[in-house]
XYZ file of C-alpha atoms in Angstrom:
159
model
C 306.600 213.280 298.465
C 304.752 210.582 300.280
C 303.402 209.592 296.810
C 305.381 209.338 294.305
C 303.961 211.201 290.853
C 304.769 212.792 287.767
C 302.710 215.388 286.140
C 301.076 217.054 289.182
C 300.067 220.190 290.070
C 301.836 222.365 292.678
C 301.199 226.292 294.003
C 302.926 227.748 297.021
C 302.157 230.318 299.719
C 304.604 231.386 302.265
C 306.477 228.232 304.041
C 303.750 225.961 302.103
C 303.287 224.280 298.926
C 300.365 222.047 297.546
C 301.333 219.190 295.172
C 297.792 217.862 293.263
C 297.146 215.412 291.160
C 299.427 213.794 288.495
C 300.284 210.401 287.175
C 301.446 207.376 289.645
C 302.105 203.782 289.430
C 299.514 201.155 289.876
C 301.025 197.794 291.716
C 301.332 196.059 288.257
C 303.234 199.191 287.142
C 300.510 200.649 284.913
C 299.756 204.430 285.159
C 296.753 205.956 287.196
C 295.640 209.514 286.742
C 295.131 210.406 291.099
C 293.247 213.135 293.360
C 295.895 212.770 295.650
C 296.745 216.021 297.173
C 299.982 216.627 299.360
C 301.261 219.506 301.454
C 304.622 220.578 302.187
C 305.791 222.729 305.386
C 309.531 224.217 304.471
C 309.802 225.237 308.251
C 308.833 221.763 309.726
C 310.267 219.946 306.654
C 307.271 217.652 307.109
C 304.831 216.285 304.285
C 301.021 215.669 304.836
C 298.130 213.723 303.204
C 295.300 216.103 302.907
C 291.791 214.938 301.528
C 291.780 214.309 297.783
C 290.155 216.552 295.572
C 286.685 215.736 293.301
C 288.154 214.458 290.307
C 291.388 212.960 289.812
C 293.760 214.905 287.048
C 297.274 215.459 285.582
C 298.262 218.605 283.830
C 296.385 221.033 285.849
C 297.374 224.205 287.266
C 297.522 225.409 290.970
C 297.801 228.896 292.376
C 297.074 230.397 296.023
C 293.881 232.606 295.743
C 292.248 234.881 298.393
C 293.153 231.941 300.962
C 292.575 229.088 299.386
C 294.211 226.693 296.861
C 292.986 226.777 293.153
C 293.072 223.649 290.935
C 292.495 224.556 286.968
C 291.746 221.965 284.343
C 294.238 219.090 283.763
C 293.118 215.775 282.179
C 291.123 213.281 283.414
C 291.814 209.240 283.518
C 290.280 208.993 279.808
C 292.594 211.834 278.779
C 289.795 214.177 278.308
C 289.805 217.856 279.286
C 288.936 219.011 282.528
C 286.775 222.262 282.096
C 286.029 222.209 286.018
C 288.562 224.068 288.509
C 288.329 223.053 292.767
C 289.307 225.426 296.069
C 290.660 224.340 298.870
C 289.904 225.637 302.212
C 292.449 224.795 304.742
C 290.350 225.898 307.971
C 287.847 223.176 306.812
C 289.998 220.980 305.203
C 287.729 220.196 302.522
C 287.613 220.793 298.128
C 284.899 222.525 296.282
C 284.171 221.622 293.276
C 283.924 224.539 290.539
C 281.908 223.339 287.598
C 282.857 225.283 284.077
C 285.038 227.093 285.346
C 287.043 226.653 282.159
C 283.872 226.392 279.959
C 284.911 229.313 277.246
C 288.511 227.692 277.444
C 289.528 226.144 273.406
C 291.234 222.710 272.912
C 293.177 222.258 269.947
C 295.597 219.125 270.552
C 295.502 216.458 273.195
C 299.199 217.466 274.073
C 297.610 221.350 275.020
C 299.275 222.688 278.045
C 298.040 223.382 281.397
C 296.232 226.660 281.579
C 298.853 229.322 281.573
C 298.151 231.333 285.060
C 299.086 233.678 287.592
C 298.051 235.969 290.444
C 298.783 239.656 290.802
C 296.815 241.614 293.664
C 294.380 238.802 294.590
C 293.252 238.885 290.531
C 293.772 235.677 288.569
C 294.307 235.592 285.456
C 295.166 233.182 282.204
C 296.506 233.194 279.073
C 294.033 231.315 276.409
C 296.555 230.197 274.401
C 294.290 229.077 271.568
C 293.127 232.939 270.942
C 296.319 234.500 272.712
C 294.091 236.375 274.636
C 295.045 237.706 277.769
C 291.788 237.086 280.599
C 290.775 237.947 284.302
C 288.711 235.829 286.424
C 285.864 236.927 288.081
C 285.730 234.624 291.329
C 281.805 235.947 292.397
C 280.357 235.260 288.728
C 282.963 232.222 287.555
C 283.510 233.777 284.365
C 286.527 234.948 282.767
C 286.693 238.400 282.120
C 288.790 239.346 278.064
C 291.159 241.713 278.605
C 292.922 241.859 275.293
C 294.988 240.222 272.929
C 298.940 239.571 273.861
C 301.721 241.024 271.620
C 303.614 237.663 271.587
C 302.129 234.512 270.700
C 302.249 231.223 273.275
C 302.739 227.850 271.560
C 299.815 225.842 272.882
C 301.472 222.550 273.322
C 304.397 223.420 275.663
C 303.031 227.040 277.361
């Protein structure tokens, strides 16, 4: 990485990967929550600045979504929960910001996990961990669509 960071993002598609957010070090070695978003090409082997998102976070989660990168929740500086999610479009090279995307989302600890996510068939969907419920997103509307209640239980504090 050209910055170095723990508790980032990251999502992949084909030869590239997106690394967003996280924790870094200040010059006086304190910790900084960042928007700092990096891109990786396996073929070229070659890393790239690309502009920072809206808000800076750690703990999010990242996927590649009807061709664009998804950022979901994470914490901000304060700690506090991040109910907005942002999309990056490579052709323009530029974030939007998705407010509530994450609004009927539940908190229970500080320590909760990232949101639980993945993509099957250009459909995104999450585990809420707090209700063990089993959702699809609806990118048009931004709401999450219930599907049903999991047979196995997720811990909420480590996923």
């Amino acid at each position: 990485m050209i910055t170095p960071r723990v508790m980032y993002g990251s999502a992949s598609h084909g030869k590239t990967a997106f690394f967003a957010g996280g924790i870094q070090m200040d010059d006086n070695g304190n910790p900084i929550v960042v928007r700092t978003v990096e891109k990786h090409n396996a073929d070229a082997k070659t890393w790239t600045m690309i502009n920072g998102m809206h808000k800076a976070r750690k703990f999010s989660s990242l996927c590649f979504l009807l061709g664009k990168f998804y950022v979901l929740g994470g914490r901000d500086e304060n700690d506090k929960h991040l109910t907005c999610g942002e999309s990056y479009d490579e052709t323009t090279n530029s974030w939007e910001l998705i407010p509530d995307m994450l609004k009927d989302m539940t908190f229970i600890t500080p320590s909760q996990s990232p949101p639980l996510i993945a993509v099957v068939d250009d459909n995104l969907y999450m585990l809420e961990t707090s209700l063990n419920e089993l959702r699809v997103y609806d990118i048009n509307t931004n709401i999450w669509k219930k599907l049903g209640v999991v047979p196995v239980s997720a811990n909420t504090t480590f996923g």
